[in-house]
mmCIF file of C-alpha atoms in Angstrom:
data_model
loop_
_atom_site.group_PDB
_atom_site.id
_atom_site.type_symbol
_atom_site.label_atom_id
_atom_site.label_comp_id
_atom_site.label_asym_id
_atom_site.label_seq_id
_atom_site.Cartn_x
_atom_site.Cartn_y
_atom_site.Cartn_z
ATOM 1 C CA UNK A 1270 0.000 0.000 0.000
ATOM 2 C CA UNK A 1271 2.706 2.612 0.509
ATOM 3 C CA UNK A 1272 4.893 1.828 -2.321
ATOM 4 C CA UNK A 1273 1.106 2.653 -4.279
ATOM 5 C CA UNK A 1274 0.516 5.775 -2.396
ATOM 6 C CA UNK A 1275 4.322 6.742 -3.520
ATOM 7 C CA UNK A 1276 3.513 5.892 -7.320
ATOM 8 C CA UNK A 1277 -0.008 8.150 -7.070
ATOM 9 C CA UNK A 1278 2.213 11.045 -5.566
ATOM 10 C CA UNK A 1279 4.926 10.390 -8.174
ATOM 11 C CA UNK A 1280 2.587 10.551 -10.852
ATOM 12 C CA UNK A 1281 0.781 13.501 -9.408
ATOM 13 C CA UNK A 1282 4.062 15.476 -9.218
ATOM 14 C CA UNK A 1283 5.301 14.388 -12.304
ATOM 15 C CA UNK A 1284 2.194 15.777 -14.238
ATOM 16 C CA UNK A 1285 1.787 18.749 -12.697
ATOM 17 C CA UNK A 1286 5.658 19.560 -13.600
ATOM 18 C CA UNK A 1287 5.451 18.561 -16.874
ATOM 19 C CA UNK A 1288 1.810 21.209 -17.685
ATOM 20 C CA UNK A 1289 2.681 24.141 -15.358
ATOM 21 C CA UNK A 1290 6.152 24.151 -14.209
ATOM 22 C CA UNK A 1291 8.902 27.238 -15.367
ATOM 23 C CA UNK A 1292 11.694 26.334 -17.158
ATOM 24 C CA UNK A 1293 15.304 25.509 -15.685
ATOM 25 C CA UNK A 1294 16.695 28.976 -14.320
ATOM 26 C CA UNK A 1295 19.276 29.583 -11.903
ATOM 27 C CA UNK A 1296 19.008 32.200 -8.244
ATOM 28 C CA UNK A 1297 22.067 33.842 -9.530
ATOM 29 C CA UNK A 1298 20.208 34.858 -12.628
ATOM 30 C CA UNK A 1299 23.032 37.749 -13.379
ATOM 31 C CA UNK A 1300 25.652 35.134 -13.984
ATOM 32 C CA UNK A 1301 24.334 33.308 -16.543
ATOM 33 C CA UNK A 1302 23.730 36.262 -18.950
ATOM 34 C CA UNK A 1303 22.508 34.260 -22.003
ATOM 35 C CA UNK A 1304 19.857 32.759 -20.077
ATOM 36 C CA UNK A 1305 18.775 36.492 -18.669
ATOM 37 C CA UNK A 1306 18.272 38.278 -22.177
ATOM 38 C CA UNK A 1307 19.854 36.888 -25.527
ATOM 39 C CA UNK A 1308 20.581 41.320 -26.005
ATOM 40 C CA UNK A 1309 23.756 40.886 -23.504
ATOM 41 C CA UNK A 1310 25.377 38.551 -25.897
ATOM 42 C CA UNK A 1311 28.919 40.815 -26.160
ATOM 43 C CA UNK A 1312 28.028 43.655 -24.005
ATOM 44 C CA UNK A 1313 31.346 43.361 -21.753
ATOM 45 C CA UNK A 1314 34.711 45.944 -21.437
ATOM 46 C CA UNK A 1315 36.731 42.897 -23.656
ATOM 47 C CA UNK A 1316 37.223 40.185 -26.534
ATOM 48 C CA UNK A 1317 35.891 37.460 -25.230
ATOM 49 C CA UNK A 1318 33.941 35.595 -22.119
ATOM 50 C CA UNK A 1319 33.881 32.722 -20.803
ATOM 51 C CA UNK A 1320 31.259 31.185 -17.990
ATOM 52 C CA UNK A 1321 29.753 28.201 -16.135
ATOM 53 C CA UNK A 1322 27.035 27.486 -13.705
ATOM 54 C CA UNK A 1323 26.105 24.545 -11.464
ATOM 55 C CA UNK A 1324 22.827 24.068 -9.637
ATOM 56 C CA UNK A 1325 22.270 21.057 -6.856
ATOM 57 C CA UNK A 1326 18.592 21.293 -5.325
ATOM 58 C CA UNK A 1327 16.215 19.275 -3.264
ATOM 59 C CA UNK A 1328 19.276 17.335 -2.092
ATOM 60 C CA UNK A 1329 17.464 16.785 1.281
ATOM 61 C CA UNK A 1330 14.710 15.456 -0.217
ATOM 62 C CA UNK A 1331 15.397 12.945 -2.379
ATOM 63 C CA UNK A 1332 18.441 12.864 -5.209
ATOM 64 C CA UNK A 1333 19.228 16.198 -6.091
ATOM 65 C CA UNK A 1334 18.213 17.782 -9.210
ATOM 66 C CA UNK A 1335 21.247 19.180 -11.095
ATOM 67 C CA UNK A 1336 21.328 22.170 -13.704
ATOM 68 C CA UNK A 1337 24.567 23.284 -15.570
ATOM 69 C CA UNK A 1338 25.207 25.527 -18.408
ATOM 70 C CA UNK A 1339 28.892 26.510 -19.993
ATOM 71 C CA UNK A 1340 28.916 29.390 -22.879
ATOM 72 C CA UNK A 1341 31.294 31.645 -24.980
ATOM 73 C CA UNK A 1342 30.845 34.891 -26.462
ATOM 74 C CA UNK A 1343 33.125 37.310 -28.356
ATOM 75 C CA UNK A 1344 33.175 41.509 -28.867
ATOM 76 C CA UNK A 1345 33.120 42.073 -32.416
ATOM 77 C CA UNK A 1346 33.457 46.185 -32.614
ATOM 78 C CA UNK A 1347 32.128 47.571 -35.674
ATOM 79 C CA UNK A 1348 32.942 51.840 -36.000
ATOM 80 C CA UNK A 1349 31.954 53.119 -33.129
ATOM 81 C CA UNK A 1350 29.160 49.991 -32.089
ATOM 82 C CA UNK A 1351 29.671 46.785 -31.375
ATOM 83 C CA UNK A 1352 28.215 42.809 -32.552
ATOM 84 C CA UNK A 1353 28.163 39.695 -29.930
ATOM 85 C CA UNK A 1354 27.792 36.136 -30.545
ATOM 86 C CA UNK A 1355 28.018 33.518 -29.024
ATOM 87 C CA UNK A 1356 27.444 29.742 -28.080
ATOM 88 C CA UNK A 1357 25.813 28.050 -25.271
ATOM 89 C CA UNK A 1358 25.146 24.624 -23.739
ATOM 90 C CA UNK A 1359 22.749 23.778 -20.886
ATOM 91 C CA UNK A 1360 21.937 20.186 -18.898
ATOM 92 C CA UNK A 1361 19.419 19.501 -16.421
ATOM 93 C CA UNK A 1362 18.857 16.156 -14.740
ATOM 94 C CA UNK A 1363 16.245 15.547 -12.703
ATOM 95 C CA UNK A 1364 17.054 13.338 -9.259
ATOM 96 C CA UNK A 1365 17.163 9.871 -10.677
ATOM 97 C CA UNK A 1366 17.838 10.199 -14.241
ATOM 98 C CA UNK A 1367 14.321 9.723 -15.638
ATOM 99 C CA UNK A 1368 14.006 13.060 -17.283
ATOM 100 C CA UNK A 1369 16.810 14.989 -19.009
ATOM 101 C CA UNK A 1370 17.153 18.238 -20.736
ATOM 102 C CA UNK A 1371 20.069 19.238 -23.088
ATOM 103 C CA UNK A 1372 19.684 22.711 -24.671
ATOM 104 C CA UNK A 1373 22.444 23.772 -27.443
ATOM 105 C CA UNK A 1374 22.409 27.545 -28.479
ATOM 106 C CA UNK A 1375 24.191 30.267 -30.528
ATOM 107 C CA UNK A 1376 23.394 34.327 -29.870
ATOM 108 C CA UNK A 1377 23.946 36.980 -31.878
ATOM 109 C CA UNK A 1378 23.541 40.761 -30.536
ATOM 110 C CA UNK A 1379 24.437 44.430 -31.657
ATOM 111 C CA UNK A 1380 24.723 47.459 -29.400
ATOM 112 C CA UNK A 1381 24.510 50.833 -30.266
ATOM 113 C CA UNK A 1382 25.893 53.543 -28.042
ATOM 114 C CA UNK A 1383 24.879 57.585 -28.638
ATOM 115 C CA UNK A 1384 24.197 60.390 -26.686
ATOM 116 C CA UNK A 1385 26.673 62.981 -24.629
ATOM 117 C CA UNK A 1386 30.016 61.928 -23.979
ATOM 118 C CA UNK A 1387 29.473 61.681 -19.918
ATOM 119 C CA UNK A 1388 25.807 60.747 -20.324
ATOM 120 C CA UNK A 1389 25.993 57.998 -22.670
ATOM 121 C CA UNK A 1390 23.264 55.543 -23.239
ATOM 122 C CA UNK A 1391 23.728 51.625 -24.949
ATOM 123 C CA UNK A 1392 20.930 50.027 -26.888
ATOM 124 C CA UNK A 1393 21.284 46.636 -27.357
ATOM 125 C CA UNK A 1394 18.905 44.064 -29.358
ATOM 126 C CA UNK A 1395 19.522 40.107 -29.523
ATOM 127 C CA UNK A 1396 18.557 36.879 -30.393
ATOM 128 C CA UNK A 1397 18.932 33.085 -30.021
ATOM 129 C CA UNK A 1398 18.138 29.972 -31.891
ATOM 130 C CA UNK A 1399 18.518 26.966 -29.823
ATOM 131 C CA UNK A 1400 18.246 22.988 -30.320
ATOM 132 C CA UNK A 1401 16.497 21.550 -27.370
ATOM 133 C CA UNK A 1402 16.449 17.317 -26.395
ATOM 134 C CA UNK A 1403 14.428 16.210 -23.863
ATOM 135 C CA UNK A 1404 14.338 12.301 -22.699
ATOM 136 C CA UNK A 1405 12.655 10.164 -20.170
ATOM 137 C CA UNK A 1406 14.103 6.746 -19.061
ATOM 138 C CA UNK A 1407 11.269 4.725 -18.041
ATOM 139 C CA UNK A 1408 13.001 2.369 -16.551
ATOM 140 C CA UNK A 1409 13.297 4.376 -13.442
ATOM 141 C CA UNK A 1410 9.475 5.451 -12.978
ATOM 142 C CA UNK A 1411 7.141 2.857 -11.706
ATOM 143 C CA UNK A 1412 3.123 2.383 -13.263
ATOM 144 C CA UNK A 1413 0.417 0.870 -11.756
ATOM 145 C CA UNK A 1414 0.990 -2.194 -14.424
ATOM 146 C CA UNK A 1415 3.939 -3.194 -12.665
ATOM 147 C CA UNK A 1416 2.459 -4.109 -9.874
ATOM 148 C CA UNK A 1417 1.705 -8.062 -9.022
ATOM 149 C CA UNK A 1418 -1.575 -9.025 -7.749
ATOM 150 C CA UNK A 1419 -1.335 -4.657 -6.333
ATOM 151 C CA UNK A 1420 1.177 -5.571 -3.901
ATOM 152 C CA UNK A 1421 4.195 -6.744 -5.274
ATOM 153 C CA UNK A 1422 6.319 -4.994 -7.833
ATOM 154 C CA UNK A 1423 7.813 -5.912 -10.946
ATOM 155 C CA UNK A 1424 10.028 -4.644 -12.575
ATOM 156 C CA UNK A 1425 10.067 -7.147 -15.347
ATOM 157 C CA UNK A 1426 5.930 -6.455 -16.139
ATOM 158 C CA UNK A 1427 5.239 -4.247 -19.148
ATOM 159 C CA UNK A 1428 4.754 -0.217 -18.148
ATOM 160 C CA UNK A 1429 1.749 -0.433 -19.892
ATOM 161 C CA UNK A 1430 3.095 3.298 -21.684
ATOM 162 C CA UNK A 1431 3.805 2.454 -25.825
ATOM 163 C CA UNK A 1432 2.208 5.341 -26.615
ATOM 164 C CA UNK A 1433 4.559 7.365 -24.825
ATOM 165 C CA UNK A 1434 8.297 8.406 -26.847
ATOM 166 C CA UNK A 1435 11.043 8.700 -24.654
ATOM 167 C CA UNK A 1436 12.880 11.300 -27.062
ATOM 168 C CA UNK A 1437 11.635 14.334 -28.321
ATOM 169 C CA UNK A 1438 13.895 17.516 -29.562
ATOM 170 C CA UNK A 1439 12.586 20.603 -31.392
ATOM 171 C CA UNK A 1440 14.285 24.142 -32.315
ATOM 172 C CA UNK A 1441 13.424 26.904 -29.918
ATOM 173 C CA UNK A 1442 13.658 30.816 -30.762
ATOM 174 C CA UNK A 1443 13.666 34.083 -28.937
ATOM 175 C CA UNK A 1444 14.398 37.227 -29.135
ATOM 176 C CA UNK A 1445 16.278 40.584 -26.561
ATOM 177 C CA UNK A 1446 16.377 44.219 -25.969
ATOM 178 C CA UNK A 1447 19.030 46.012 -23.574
ATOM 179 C CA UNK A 1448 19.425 49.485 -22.595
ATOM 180 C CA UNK A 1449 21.904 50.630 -20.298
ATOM 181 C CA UNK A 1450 22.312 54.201 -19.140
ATOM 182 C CA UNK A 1451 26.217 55.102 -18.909
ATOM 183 C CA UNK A 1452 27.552 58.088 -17.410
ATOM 184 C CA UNK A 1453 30.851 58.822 -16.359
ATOM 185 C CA UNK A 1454 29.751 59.199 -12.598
ATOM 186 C CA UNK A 1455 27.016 57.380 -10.637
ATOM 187 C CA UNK A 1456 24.399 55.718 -10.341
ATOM 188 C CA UNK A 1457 24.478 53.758 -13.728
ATOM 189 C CA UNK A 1458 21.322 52.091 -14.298
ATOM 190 C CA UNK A 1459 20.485 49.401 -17.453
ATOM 191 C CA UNK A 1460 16.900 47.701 -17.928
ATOM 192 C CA UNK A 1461 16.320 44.741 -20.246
ATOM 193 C CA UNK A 1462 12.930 42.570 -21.645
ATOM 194 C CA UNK A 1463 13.499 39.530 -23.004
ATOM 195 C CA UNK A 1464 10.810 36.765 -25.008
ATOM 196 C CA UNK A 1465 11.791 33.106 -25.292
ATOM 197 C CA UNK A 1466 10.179 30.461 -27.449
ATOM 198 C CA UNK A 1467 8.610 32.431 -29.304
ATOM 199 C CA UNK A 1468 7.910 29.673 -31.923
ATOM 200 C CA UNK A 1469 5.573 28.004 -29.260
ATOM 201 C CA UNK A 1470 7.658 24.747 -30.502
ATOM 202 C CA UNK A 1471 5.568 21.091 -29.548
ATOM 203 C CA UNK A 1472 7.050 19.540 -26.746
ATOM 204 C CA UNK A 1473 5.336 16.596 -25.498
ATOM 205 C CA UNK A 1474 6.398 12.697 -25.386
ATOM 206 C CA UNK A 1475 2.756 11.929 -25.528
ATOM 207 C CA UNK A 1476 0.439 12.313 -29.046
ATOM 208 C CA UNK A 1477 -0.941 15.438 -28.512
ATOM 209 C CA UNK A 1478 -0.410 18.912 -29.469
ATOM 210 C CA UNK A 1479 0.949 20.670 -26.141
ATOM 211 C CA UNK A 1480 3.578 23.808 -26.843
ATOM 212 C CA UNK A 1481 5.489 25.145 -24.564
ATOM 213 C CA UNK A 1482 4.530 28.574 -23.604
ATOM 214 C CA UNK A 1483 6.508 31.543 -24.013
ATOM 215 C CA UNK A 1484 8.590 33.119 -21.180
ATOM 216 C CA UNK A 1485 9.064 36.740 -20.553
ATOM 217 C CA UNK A 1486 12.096 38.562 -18.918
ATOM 218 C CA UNK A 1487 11.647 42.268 -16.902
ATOM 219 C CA UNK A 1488 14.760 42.770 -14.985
ATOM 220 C CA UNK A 1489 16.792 46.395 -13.748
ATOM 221 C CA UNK A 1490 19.284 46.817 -11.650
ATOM 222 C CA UNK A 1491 21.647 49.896 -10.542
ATOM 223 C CA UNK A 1492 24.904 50.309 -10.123
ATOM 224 C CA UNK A 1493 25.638 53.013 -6.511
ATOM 225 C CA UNK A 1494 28.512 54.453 -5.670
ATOM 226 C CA UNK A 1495 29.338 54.265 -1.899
ATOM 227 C CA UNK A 1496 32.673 54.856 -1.449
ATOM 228 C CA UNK A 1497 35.711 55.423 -3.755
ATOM 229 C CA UNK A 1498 36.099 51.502 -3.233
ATOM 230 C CA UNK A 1499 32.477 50.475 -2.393
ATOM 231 C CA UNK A 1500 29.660 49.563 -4.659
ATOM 232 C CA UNK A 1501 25.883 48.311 -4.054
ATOM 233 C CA UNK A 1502 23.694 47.111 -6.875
ATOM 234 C CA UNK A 1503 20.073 46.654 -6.003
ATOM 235 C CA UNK A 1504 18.643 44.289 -8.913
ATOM 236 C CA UNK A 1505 15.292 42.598 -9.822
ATOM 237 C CA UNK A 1506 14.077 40.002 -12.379
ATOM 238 C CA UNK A 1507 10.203 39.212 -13.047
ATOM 239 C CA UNK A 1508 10.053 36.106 -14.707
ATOM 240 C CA UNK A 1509 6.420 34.829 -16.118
ATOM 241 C CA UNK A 1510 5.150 31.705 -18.049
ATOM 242 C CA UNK A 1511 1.981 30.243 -18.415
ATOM 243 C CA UNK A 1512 0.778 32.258 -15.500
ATOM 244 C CA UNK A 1513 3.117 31.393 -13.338
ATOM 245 C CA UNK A 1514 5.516 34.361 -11.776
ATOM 246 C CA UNK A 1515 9.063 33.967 -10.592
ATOM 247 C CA UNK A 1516 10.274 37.062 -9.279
ATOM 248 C CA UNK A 1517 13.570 37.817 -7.493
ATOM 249 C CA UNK A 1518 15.049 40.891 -5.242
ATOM 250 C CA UNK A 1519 18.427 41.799 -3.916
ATOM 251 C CA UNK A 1520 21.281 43.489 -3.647
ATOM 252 C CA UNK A 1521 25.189 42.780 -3.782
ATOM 253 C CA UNK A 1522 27.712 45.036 -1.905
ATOM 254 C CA UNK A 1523 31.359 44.989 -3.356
ATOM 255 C CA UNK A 1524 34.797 45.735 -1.415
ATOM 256 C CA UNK A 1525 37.386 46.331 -3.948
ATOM 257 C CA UNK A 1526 40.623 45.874 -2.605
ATOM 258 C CA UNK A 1527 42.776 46.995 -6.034
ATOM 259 C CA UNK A 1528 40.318 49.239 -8.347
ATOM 260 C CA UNK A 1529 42.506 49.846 -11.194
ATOM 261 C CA UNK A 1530 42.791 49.933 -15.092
ATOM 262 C CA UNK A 1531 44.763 46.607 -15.360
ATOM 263 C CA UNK A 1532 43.293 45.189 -12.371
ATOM 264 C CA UNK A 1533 40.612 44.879 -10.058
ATOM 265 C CA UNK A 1534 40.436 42.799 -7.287
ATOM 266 C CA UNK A 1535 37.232 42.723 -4.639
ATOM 267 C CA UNK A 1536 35.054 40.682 -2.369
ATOM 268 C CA UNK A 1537 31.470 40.448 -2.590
ATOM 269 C CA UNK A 1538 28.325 39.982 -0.774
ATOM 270 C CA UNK A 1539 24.815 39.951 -0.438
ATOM 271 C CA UNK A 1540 20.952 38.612 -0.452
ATOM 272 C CA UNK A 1541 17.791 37.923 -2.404
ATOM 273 C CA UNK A 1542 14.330 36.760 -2.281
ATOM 274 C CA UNK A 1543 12.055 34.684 -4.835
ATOM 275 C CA UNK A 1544 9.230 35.878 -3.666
ATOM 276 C CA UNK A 1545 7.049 32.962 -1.669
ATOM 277 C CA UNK A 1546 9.845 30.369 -2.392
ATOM 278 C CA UNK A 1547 12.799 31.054 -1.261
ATOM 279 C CA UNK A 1548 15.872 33.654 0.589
ATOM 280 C CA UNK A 1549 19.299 33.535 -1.453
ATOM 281 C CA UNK A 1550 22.516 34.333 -0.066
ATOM 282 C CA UNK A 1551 25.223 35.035 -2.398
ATOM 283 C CA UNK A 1552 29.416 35.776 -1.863
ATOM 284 C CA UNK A 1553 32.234 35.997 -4.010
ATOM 285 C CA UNK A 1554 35.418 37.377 -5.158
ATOM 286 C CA UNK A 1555 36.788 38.374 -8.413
ATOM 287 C CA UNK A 1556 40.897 38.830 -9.583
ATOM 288 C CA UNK A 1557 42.108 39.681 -12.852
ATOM 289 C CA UNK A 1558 39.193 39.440 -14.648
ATOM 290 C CA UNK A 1559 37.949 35.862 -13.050
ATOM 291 C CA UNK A 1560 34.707 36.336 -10.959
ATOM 292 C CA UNK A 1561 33.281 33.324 -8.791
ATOM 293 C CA UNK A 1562 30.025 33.600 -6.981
ATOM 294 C CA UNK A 1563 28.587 31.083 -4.530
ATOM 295 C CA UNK A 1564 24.884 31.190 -3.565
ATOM 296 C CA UNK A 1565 22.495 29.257 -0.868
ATOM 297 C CA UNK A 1566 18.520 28.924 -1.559
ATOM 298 C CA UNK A 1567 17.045 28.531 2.082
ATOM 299 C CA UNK A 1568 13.655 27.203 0.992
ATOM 300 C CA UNK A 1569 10.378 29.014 2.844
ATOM 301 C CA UNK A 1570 7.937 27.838 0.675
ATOM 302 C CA UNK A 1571 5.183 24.672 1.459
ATOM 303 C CA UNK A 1572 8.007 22.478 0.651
ATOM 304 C CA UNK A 1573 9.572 23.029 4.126
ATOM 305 C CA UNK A 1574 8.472 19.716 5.992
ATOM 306 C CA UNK A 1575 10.044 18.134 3.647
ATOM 307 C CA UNK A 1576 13.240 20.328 2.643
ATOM 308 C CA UNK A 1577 14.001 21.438 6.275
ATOM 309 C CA UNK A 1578 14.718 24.776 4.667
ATOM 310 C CA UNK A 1579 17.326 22.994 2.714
ATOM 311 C CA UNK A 1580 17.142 24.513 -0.686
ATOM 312 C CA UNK A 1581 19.738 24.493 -3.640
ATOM 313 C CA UNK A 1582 23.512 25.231 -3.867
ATOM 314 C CA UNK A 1583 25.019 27.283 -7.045
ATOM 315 C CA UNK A 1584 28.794 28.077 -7.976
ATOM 316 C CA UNK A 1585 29.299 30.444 -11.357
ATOM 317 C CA UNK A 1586 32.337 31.166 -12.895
ATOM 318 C CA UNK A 1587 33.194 33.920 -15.628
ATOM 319 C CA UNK A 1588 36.504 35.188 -16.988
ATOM 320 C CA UNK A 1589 36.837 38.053 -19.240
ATOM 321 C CA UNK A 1590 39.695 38.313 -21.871
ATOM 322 C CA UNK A 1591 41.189 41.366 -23.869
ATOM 323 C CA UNK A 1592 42.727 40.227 -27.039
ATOM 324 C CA UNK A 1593 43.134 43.632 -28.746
ATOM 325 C CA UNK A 1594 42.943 47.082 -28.361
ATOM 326 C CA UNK A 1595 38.730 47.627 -27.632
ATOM 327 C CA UNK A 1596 37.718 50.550 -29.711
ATOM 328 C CA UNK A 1597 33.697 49.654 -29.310
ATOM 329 C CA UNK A 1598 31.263 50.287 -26.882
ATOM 330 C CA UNK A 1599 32.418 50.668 -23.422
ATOM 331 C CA UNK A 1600 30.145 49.587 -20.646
ATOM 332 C CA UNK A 1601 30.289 50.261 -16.961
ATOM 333 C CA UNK A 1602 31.963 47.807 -14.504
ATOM 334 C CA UNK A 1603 28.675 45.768 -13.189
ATOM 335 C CA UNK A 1604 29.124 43.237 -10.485
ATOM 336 C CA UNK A 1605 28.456 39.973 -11.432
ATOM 337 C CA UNK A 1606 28.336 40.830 -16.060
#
């Protein structure tokens, strides 16, 4: 009887993650800047970037669900503007195996800066096409068929589920627009609105028509000057999908130790909350041009019985190169871009 009232919950869960559930995003949102608006492809003081992220969550609840993404971009300027592309992979695993996500991208973006020479502005526009492959291995999900006489199971008994594929992979689009104010003093401010799959592509490993809805970026943030070696950046996102909201507040406070034009060294720190889900503390450091950031989601949402507040862990990673002299747009130093 319990190993049935564990299948009914399974299924249950599974279903309702599979018609209503957001797609795979990450608390330090900033870090994976593909993944935040397909317009920020490029928009960096250098050649090229590098930059990883790794998500472990609901570890205390049963296997943890992993997410990871690795991607590339280059400054290409052009007069006084600049183009960005770039390429992207992503991963996600669910806690035994049974359903897997690979996502392979590439970005293009240009920016165009104008305006006064201590008030300039950057407009930036983007987009993405994307390969997505999705899989389910059966062979770790129980159905009622496999059950003996309802009491035992068997592994060995057919799942009853031919009409269900266990691949599935479909093209994805979307689409960016960036504008960052840029003065030569503070505060520096930049807003950004992002659409993804916008070609409502059919993702389903069942016979029927369901598309996956699209998602919609709002985010901000602003960059304060507190000291000659002391920044804060209060920043926001507002994701939504098929009416579902995931929105996230916080702010970072940076200690440079060396703020200079070769190098830049600092410590940083800070929190966030996803509104009715979870609070997110965040630290890190960045020297010559490699930044790491570690986060902690403390879960407060109905999930705590379970969870014990234990939420996920994240690490990023970026490193910024300069190739050649940079003769294109120049944008703002932004904890965390």
């Amino acid at each position: 009887m319990i190993k049935r009232i564990s299948l009914y919950i399974s299924i249950v869960f599974f279903c309702s993650y599979s018609a209503d559930a957001q797609d795979i995003h990450f608390s330090q949102y900033y870090a994976s800047p593909f993944n935040l608006n397909p317009a920020m492809t490029g928009l960096y003081n250098g050649s090229i970037r590098t930059f990883g992220n790794y998500r472990s969550q609901w570890g205390s609840v049963h296997q943890p669900y992993e997410t990871y993404d690795a991607g590339i971009d280059f400054t290409v300027p052009f007069k006084s503007d600049n183009f960005g592309i770039g390429i992207m992979a992503l991963g996600d695993m669910s806690g035994n195996a049974s359903l897997s996500v690979y996502k392979f991208a590439i970005f293009g973006s240009y920016h165009k800066t104008f305006g006064p020479r201590k008030r300039k502005h950057i407009m930036a526009i983007g987009y993405y096409v994307k390969y997505v492959q999705k899989g389910i291995d059966l062979f770790n999900l129980t159905f009622p068929s496999q059950y003996n006489g309802d009491i035992d199971f068997d592994p060995n008994l057919d799942n009853g589920e031919s009409y269900m594929d266990n691949q599935l992979g479909f093209p994805d689009v979307g689409l960016g627009a960036y504008w960052k104010m840029n003065p030569k003093y503070f505060p520096k401010y930049s807003f950004g609105f992002s659409m993804y799959h916008i070609n409502l592509p059919k993702e389903t490993f069942l016979d029927d028509k369901n598309r996956l809805a699209m998602r919609y970026h709002l985010h901000g943030d602003m960059l304060l000057k507190v000291k000659y070696n002391r920044t804060l950046t209060p920043r926001m996102i507002v994701m939504g999908q098929n009416n579902n909201y995931n929105i996230i507040i916080g702010a970072e406070y940076e200690h440079f130790i060396v703020n200079t034009m070769k190098q830049k060294t600092s410590v940083y720190g800070g929190a966030m909350m996803r509104l009715g889900d979870a609070i997110v503390i965040v630290g890190g450091a960045e020297h010559k041009n490699v930044r790491l950031g570690i986060s902690y989601d403390i879960n407060i949402s109905e999930l705590v019985p379970a969870s014990s507040m234990f939420g996920a862990i994240e690490i990023s990673l970026q490193y910024i190169g300069i190739f050649r002299k940079f003769t294109g747009v120049k944008c703002p130093k932004v904890p965390g871009f």
